[in-house]
XYZ file of C-alpha atoms in Angstrom:
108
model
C 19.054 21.685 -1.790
C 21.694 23.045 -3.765
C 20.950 25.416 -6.484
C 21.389 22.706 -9.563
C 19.329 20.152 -7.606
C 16.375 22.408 -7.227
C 16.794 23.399 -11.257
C 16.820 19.639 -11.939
C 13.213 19.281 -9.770
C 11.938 21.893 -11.558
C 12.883 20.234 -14.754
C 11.825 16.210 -13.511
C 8.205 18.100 -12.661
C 7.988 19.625 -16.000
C 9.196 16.692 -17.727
C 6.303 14.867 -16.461
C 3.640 17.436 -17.194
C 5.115 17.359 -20.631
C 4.551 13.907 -20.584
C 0.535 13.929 -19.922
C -0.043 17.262 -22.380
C 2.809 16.546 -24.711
C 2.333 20.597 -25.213
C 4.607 22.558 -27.402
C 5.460 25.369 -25.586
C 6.700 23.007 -22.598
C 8.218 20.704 -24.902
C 10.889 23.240 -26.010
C 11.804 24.763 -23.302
C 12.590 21.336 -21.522
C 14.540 20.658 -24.578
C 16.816 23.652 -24.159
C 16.952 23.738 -20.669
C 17.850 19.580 -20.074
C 20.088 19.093 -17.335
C 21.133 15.783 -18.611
C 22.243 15.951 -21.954
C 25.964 16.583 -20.560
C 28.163 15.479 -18.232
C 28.816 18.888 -16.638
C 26.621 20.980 -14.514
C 24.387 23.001 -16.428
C 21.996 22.912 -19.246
C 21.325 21.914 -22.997
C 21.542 25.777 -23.520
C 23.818 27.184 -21.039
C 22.334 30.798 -20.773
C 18.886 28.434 -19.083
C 20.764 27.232 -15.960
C 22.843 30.499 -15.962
C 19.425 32.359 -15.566
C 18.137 30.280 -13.242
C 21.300 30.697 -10.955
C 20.271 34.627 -11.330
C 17.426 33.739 -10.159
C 18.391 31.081 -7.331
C 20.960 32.069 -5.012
C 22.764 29.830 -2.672
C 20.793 26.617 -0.963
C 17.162 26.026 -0.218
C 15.293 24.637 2.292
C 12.863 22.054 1.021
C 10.128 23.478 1.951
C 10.325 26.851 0.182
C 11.956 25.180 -2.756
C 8.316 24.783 -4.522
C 7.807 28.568 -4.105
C 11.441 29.568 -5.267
C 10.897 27.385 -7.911
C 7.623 28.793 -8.706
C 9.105 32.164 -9.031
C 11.692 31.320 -11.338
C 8.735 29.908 -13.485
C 7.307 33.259 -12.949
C 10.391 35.130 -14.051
C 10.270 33.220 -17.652
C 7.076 35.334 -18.406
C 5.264 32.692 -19.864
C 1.705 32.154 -18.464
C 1.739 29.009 -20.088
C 4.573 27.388 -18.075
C 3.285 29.010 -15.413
C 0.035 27.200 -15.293
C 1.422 24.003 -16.179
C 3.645 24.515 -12.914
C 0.679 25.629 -10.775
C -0.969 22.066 -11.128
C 1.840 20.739 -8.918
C 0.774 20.229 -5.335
C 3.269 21.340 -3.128
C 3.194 18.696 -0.803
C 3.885 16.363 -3.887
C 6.682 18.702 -4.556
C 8.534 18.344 -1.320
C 7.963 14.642 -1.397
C 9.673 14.004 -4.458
C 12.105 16.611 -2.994
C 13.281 14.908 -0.377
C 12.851 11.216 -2.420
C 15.188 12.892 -4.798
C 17.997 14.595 -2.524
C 17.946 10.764 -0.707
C 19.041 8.722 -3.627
C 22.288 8.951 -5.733
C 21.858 12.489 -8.282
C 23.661 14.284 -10.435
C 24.975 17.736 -8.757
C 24.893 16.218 -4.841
């Protein structure tokens, strides 16, 4: 997966932890990190997706996509989003993964 399609998992995962907890913290960083909210590839705040490309070189393999994504979570130094990511079971991750990179997406 390319490096936009694994910043858009980590964004549809926390989107719907966001959606059980409806948590504050989680809340606004989806906000300013949305990959949606324009056409172009990228985020509501720019400097989010520009990080995570610092972060996220180049393609990656489903299956270490959830721990490269994990690590970017990591690198945001909030324990927090951290543990919110942590309740996502990896095998669910790759699942949706490869669901996702199968149907028509943004970034393919």
């Amino acid at each position: 997966m390319n490096p936009f399609e694994l910043y858009c998992m980590v964004f549809f995962v926390l989107d719907a932890e966001w959606d059980k907890t409806h948590n504050a913290e989680l809340g606004a960083f989806l906000s300013s990190a949305n990959p949606f909210l324009y056409e172009d590839i990228g985020s509501a705040i720019p400097e989010i997706f520009e990080n995570f490309c610092r972060t996220v070189s180049g393609n990656v393999p489903v299956e270490e996509s959830y721990n490269v994504a994990k690590e970017y979570i990591r690198s945001l130094k909030s324990d927090r989003l951290l543990s919110i990511f942590a309740k996502i079971d990896r095998d669910a991750w790759k699942k949706a993964a490869r669901e996702y990179l199968r149907s028509e997406h943004k970034g393919a």
